[in-house]
Amino acid sequence: MCWLGWALLALLALAGCSQAGAGQPPGNEGNALKLKVDGFGVGEEIPARFTCDGADERPDFSWSEAPEGTKSFALSVIDYDVPKQARADGIWAHWLVKDLPARVTQVKGREKLPVGAVEVANDFGRGAWGGPCPPDRRHNYYFRVYALKVEKLGGVDLDDFHERAKAQSLAVAEVVASYERKK
């Protein structure tokens, strides 16, 4: 095989290695932070009990392998498939939590949040879980944990939560799952 063939093989091998961070949010390739949402995994259907068609329970969240220097965590559940008539930017926040202490590595669905954690008002107008309830078709839901370099995210609201969390994050992990209402 000529040198050009070897060069092509080397490029293909390197391209295959670039997938090592696949499944991580953009900009977090190589990120060690892991998120688990009990009851479903990446690409799976969200069970009805966590939605408006069921008991609208909040699932359990747990995370591991936060980077050194993590001072707090933030959590979010976002739907980016919202019809423009419902919200002009097509984004619906179902749950936003900030200021989870760095020692915390899980939030149980049926338990109170740890001391210090704050639920930010979501698109339902309340600082609480609001489960998936897509009006028109199957929607994808992005469950995220942010490892933050600050103890407190400060005075954030629905409109600036993600920008502030991204700006202060050391790492982000996500689970993307979907739900479609049964008709």
PDB file of C-alpha atoms in Angstrom:
ATOM      1  CA  MET A   1       0.000   0.000   0.000  1.00  0.00           C
ATOM      2  CA  CYS A   2       1.376   3.429  -0.883  1.00  0.00           C
ATOM      3  CA  TRP A   3       1.914   6.231   1.640  1.00  0.00           C
ATOM      4  CA  LEU A   4      -1.367   7.881   0.557  1.00  0.00           C
ATOM      5  CA  GLY A   5      -3.301   4.752   1.536  1.00  0.00           C
ATOM      6  CA  TRP A   6      -1.614   4.674   4.945  1.00  0.00           C
ATOM      7  CA  ALA A   7      -2.357   8.359   5.462  1.00  0.00           C
ATOM      8  CA  LEU A   8      -6.021   7.769   4.609  1.00  0.00           C
ATOM      9  CA  LEU A   9      -6.225   4.863   7.077  1.00  0.00           C
ATOM     10  CA  ALA A  10      -4.647   7.026   9.800  1.00  0.00           C
ATOM     11  CA  LEU A  11      -7.179   9.811   9.175  1.00  0.00           C
ATOM     12  CA  LEU A  12     -10.078   7.348   9.349  1.00  0.00           C
ATOM     13  CA  ALA A  13      -8.740   5.930  12.616  1.00  0.00           C
ATOM     14  CA  LEU A  14      -8.464   9.424  14.106  1.00  0.00           C
ATOM     15  CA  ALA A  15     -11.994  10.271  12.953  1.00  0.00           C
ATOM     16  CA  GLY A  16     -13.286   7.189  14.765  1.00  0.00           C
ATOM     17  CA  CYS A  17     -11.564   8.316  17.971  1.00  0.00           C
ATOM     18  CA  SER A  18     -13.345  11.664  17.860  1.00  0.00           C
ATOM     19  CA  GLN A  19     -16.568   9.907  18.870  1.00  0.00           C
ATOM     20  CA  ALA A  20     -15.242   9.267  22.386  1.00  0.00           C
ATOM     21  CA  GLY A  21     -17.368  12.089  23.799  1.00  0.00           C
ATOM     22  CA  ALA A  22     -20.517  11.161  21.858  1.00  0.00           C
ATOM     23  CA  GLY A  23     -23.676  11.561  23.910  1.00  0.00           C
ATOM     24  CA  GLN A  24     -22.335  14.576  25.790  1.00  0.00           C
ATOM     25  CA  PRO A  25     -23.722  18.063  25.290  1.00  0.00           C
ATOM     26  CA  PRO A  26     -21.740  20.142  22.769  1.00  0.00           C
ATOM     27  CA  GLY A  27     -18.489  21.450  24.205  1.00  0.00           C
ATOM     28  CA  ASN A  28     -18.257  18.724  26.869  1.00  0.00           C
ATOM     29  CA  GLU A  29     -16.526  15.994  24.902  1.00  0.00           C
ATOM     30  CA  GLY A  30     -14.319  13.964  27.210  1.00  0.00           C
ATOM     31  CA  ASN A  31     -16.478  15.017  30.154  1.00  0.00           C
ATOM     32  CA  ALA A  32     -16.482  12.415  32.935  1.00  0.00           C
ATOM     33  CA  LEU A  33     -19.667  13.682  34.650  1.00  0.00           C
ATOM     34  CA  LYS A  34     -22.424  11.055  34.463  1.00  0.00           C
ATOM     35  CA  LEU A  35     -26.189  11.431  34.973  1.00  0.00           C
ATOM     36  CA  LYS A  36     -28.716   8.687  35.665  1.00  0.00           C
ATOM     37  CA  VAL A  37     -32.476   9.182  35.718  1.00  0.00           C
ATOM     38  CA  ASP A  38     -34.219   6.195  37.321  1.00  0.00           C
ATOM     39  CA  GLY A  39     -36.991   4.601  35.286  1.00  0.00           C
ATOM     40  CA  PHE A  40     -35.539   5.199  31.813  1.00  0.00           C
ATOM     41  CA  GLY A  41     -32.309   5.733  29.927  1.00  0.00           C
ATOM     42  CA  VAL A  42     -30.934   7.567  26.920  1.00  0.00           C
ATOM     43  CA  GLY A  43     -33.269   7.298  23.937  1.00  0.00           C
ATOM     44  CA  GLU A  44     -35.991   5.486  25.876  1.00  0.00           C
ATOM     45  CA  GLU A  45     -39.652   6.309  26.408  1.00  0.00           C
ATOM     46  CA  ILE A  46     -40.404   8.215  29.620  1.00  0.00           C
ATOM     47  CA  PRO A  47     -42.850   6.150  31.720  1.00  0.00           C
ATOM     48  CA  ALA A  48     -46.314   7.731  32.021  1.00  0.00           C
ATOM     49  CA  ARG A  49     -46.051   8.010  35.830  1.00  0.00           C
ATOM     50  CA  PHE A  50     -43.584  10.896  35.346  1.00  0.00           C
ATOM     51  CA  THR A  51     -45.944  12.771  32.981  1.00  0.00           C
ATOM     52  CA  CYS A  52     -49.279  14.591  32.950  1.00  0.00           C
ATOM     53  CA  ASP A  53     -50.893  11.336  31.789  1.00  0.00           C
ATOM     54  CA  GLY A  54     -49.856   9.631  35.023  1.00  0.00           C
ATOM     55  CA  ALA A  55     -49.126  10.773  38.568  1.00  0.00           C
ATOM     56  CA  ASP A  56     -46.714  13.503  37.339  1.00  0.00           C
ATOM     57  CA  GLU A  57     -44.064  12.162  39.736  1.00  0.00           C
ATOM     58  CA  ARG A  58     -40.563  13.550  39.685  1.00  0.00           C
ATOM     59  CA  PRO A  59     -38.034  10.801  38.863  1.00  0.00           C
ATOM     60  CA  ASP A  60     -34.920  10.109  40.927  1.00  0.00           C
ATOM     61  CA  PHE A  61     -31.753  11.769  39.611  1.00  0.00           C
ATOM     62  CA  SER A  62     -28.217  10.692  40.503  1.00  0.00           C
ATOM     63  CA  TRP A  63     -24.850  11.778  39.169  1.00  0.00           C
ATOM     64  CA  SER A  64     -21.210  10.861  39.593  1.00  0.00           C
ATOM     65  CA  GLU A  65     -17.676  11.750  38.530  1.00  0.00           C
ATOM     66  CA  ALA A  66     -17.997  15.499  39.018  1.00  0.00           C
ATOM     67  CA  PRO A  67     -14.809  17.338  38.143  1.00  0.00           C
ATOM     68  CA  GLU A  68     -12.455  18.649  40.793  1.00  0.00           C
ATOM     69  CA  GLY A  69     -13.415  22.160  41.823  1.00  0.00           C
ATOM     70  CA  THR A  70     -17.180  21.555  41.655  1.00  0.00           C
ATOM     71  CA  LYS A  71     -18.843  23.846  44.219  1.00  0.00           C
ATOM     72  CA  SER A  72     -22.519  23.180  43.431  1.00  0.00           C
ATOM     73  CA  PHE A  73     -24.878  21.571  40.937  1.00  0.00           C
ATOM     74  CA  ALA A  74     -27.884  22.657  38.904  1.00  0.00           C
ATOM     75  CA  LEU A  75     -30.516  20.416  37.291  1.00  0.00           C
ATOM     76  CA  SER A  76     -32.893  21.039  34.413  1.00  0.00           C
ATOM     77  CA  VAL A  77     -35.476  19.247  32.297  1.00  0.00           C
ATOM     78  CA  ILE A  78     -36.158  20.975  28.984  1.00  0.00           C
ATOM     79  CA  ASP A  79     -38.354  20.298  25.939  1.00  0.00           C
ATOM     80  CA  TYR A  80     -37.039  21.872  22.720  1.00  0.00           C
ATOM     81  CA  ASP A  81     -39.910  20.554  20.546  1.00  0.00           C
ATOM     82  CA  VAL A  82     -42.581  22.997  21.715  1.00  0.00           C
ATOM     83  CA  PRO A  83     -44.868  24.505  19.045  1.00  0.00           C
ATOM     84  CA  LYS A  84     -44.120  28.192  18.430  1.00  0.00           C
ATOM     85  CA  GLN A  85     -47.743  29.017  19.350  1.00  0.00           C
ATOM     86  CA  ALA A  86     -47.071  27.752  22.889  1.00  0.00           C
ATOM     87  CA  ARG A  87     -43.745  29.544  23.309  1.00  0.00           C
ATOM     88  CA  ALA A  88     -42.046  31.689  20.662  1.00  0.00           C
ATOM     89  CA  ASP A  89     -38.559  30.223  21.185  1.00  0.00           C
ATOM     90  CA  GLY A  90     -39.861  26.632  21.068  1.00  0.00           C
ATOM     91  CA  ILE A  91     -38.344  25.804  24.473  1.00  0.00           C
ATOM     92  CA  TRP A  92     -40.304  24.700  27.556  1.00  0.00           C
ATOM     93  CA  ALA A  93     -38.668  24.346  30.984  1.00  0.00           C
ATOM     94  CA  HIS A  94     -40.249  21.547  33.032  1.00  0.00           C
ATOM     95  CA  TRP A  95     -37.919  21.713  36.018  1.00  0.00           C
ATOM     96  CA  LEU A  96     -35.064  24.013  37.060  1.00  0.00           C
ATOM     97  CA  VAL A  97     -33.019  23.578  40.245  1.00  0.00           C
ATOM     98  CA  LYS A  98     -29.994  25.587  41.356  1.00  0.00           C
ATOM     99  CA  ASP A  99     -27.615  25.705  44.317  1.00  0.00           C
ATOM    100  CA  LEU A 100     -27.471  21.975  45.061  1.00  0.00           C
ATOM    101  CA  PRO A 101     -24.477  21.627  47.428  1.00  0.00           C
ATOM    102  CA  ALA A 102     -21.357  19.930  46.016  1.00  0.00           C
ATOM    103  CA  ARG A 103     -21.675  17.030  48.503  1.00  0.00           C
ATOM    104  CA  VAL A 104     -25.074  16.076  47.007  1.00  0.00           C
ATOM    105  CA  THR A 105     -25.030  13.385  44.311  1.00  0.00           C
ATOM    106  CA  GLN A 106     -28.710  12.517  44.075  1.00  0.00           C
ATOM    107  CA  VAL A 107     -32.208  13.917  44.291  1.00  0.00           C
ATOM    108  CA  LYS A 108     -34.956  11.448  45.139  1.00  0.00           C
ATOM    109  CA  GLY A 109     -38.225  12.104  43.344  1.00  0.00           C
ATOM    110  CA  ARG A 110     -40.519  11.719  46.329  1.00  0.00           C
ATOM    111  CA  GLU A 111     -38.272  13.516  48.814  1.00  0.00           C
ATOM    112  CA  LYS A 112     -37.707  17.187  49.539  1.00  0.00           C
ATOM    113  CA  LEU A 113     -34.723  18.793  47.880  1.00  0.00           C
ATOM    114  CA  PRO A 114     -31.542  19.009  49.970  1.00  0.00           C
ATOM    115  CA  VAL A 115     -31.104  22.067  52.187  1.00  0.00           C
ATOM    116  CA  GLY A 116     -29.839  24.995  50.128  1.00  0.00           C
ATOM    117  CA  ALA A 117     -31.277  23.835  46.803  1.00  0.00           C
ATOM    118  CA  VAL A 118     -33.722  26.199  45.101  1.00  0.00           C
ATOM    119  CA  GLU A 119     -36.363  25.384  42.482  1.00  0.00           C
ATOM    120  CA  VAL A 120     -36.649  28.164  39.888  1.00  0.00           C
ATOM    121  CA  ALA A 121     -40.094  28.930  38.411  1.00  0.00           C
ATOM    122  CA  ASN A 122     -40.620  26.877  35.240  1.00  0.00           C
ATOM    123  CA  ASP A 123     -42.865  27.459  32.223  1.00  0.00           C
ATOM    124  CA  PHE A 124     -45.838  26.208  34.244  1.00  0.00           C
ATOM    125  CA  GLY A 125     -45.257  29.228  36.500  1.00  0.00           C
ATOM    126  CA  ARG A 126     -44.165  27.293  39.569  1.00  0.00           C
ATOM    127  CA  GLY A 127     -40.908  26.288  41.217  1.00  0.00           C
ATOM    128  CA  ALA A 128     -41.640  22.570  41.106  1.00  0.00           C
ATOM    129  CA  TRP A 129     -41.567  19.546  38.831  1.00  0.00           C
ATOM    130  CA  GLY A 130     -43.895  19.739  35.830  1.00  0.00           C
ATOM    131  CA  GLY A 131     -43.742  16.479  33.919  1.00  0.00           C
ATOM    132  CA  PRO A 132     -43.799  15.980  30.157  1.00  0.00           C
ATOM    133  CA  CYS A 133     -47.150  16.777  28.546  1.00  0.00           C
ATOM    134  CA  PRO A 134     -46.560  17.256  24.802  1.00  0.00           C
ATOM    135  CA  PRO A 135     -49.587  18.792  23.067  1.00  0.00           C
ATOM    136  CA  ASP A 136     -49.038  17.578  19.533  1.00  0.00           C
ATOM    137  CA  ARG A 137     -46.594  14.700  18.953  1.00  0.00           C
ATOM    138  CA  ARG A 138     -43.563  12.887  20.387  1.00  0.00           C
ATOM    139  CA  HIS A 139     -41.190  15.311  22.105  1.00  0.00           C
ATOM    140  CA  ASN A 140     -37.616  14.825  23.302  1.00  0.00           C
ATOM    141  CA  TYR A 141     -36.765  15.860  26.848  1.00  0.00           C
ATOM    142  CA  TYR A 142     -33.269  16.861  27.943  1.00  0.00           C
ATOM    143  CA  PHE A 143     -32.482  15.956  31.565  1.00  0.00           C
ATOM    144  CA  ARG A 144     -29.254  17.761  32.556  1.00  0.00           C
ATOM    145  CA  VAL A 145     -26.939  18.144  35.511  1.00  0.00           C
ATOM    146  CA  TYR A 146     -24.436  21.000  35.564  1.00  0.00           C
ATOM    147  CA  ALA A 147     -21.324  20.815  37.773  1.00  0.00           C
ATOM    148  CA  LEU A 148     -20.752  24.456  38.687  1.00  0.00           C
ATOM    149  CA  LYS A 149     -17.660  26.384  39.755  1.00  0.00           C
ATOM    150  CA  VAL A 150     -19.717  28.626  42.075  1.00  0.00           C
ATOM    151  CA  GLU A 151     -21.604  27.770  45.286  1.00  0.00           C
ATOM    152  CA  LYS A 152     -24.621  29.884  44.346  1.00  0.00           C
ATOM    153  CA  LEU A 153     -25.898  30.561  40.844  1.00  0.00           C
ATOM    154  CA  GLY A 154     -27.428  33.816  42.050  1.00  0.00           C
ATOM    155  CA  GLY A 155     -30.680  35.470  41.064  1.00  0.00           C
ATOM    156  CA  VAL A 156     -31.609  33.546  37.948  1.00  0.00           C
ATOM    157  CA  ASP A 157     -35.018  33.104  36.400  1.00  0.00           C
ATOM    158  CA  LEU A 158     -36.560  31.021  33.664  1.00  0.00           C
ATOM    159  CA  ASP A 159     -35.107  33.178  30.897  1.00  0.00           C
ATOM    160  CA  ASP A 160     -31.465  33.232  31.983  1.00  0.00           C
ATOM    161  CA  PHE A 161     -31.091  29.947  33.909  1.00  0.00           C
ATOM    162  CA  HIS A 162     -29.328  28.037  31.133  1.00  0.00           C
ATOM    163  CA  GLU A 163     -27.029  30.841  30.051  1.00  0.00           C
ATOM    164  CA  ARG A 164     -25.877  31.372  33.639  1.00  0.00           C
ATOM    165  CA  ALA A 165     -25.538  27.631  34.298  1.00  0.00           C
ATOM    166  CA  LYS A 166     -23.516  27.128  31.099  1.00  0.00           C
ATOM    167  CA  ALA A 167     -21.292  30.122  31.872  1.00  0.00           C
ATOM    168  CA  GLN A 168     -20.490  28.748  35.352  1.00  0.00           C
ATOM    169  CA  SER A 169     -20.250  25.049  34.469  1.00  0.00           C
ATOM    170  CA  LEU A 170     -17.190  22.864  34.697  1.00  0.00           C
ATOM    171  CA  ALA A 171     -19.079  19.965  33.094  1.00  0.00           C
ATOM    172  CA  VAL A 172     -22.559  18.993  31.914  1.00  0.00           C
ATOM    173  CA  ALA A 173     -24.143  15.553  31.556  1.00  0.00           C
ATOM    174  CA  GLU A 174     -27.515  14.747  30.022  1.00  0.00           C
ATOM    175  CA  VAL A 175     -30.036  12.018  29.378  1.00  0.00           C
ATOM    176  CA  VAL A 176     -32.347  12.575  26.412  1.00  0.00           C
ATOM    177  CA  ALA A 177     -35.594  10.603  26.472  1.00  0.00           C
ATOM    178  CA  SER A 178     -38.948  11.035  24.749  1.00  0.00           C
ATOM    179  CA  TYR A 179     -42.661  10.964  25.399  1.00  0.00           C
ATOM    180  CA  GLU A 180     -45.806  11.012  23.290  1.00  0.00           C
ATOM    181  CA  ARG A 181     -49.271  11.217  24.797  1.00  0.00           C
ATOM    182  CA  LYS A 182     -51.555   8.254  24.243  1.00  0.00           C
ATOM    183  CA  LYS A 183     -54.703   9.300  22.428  1.00  0.00           C
TER     184      LYS A 183
END
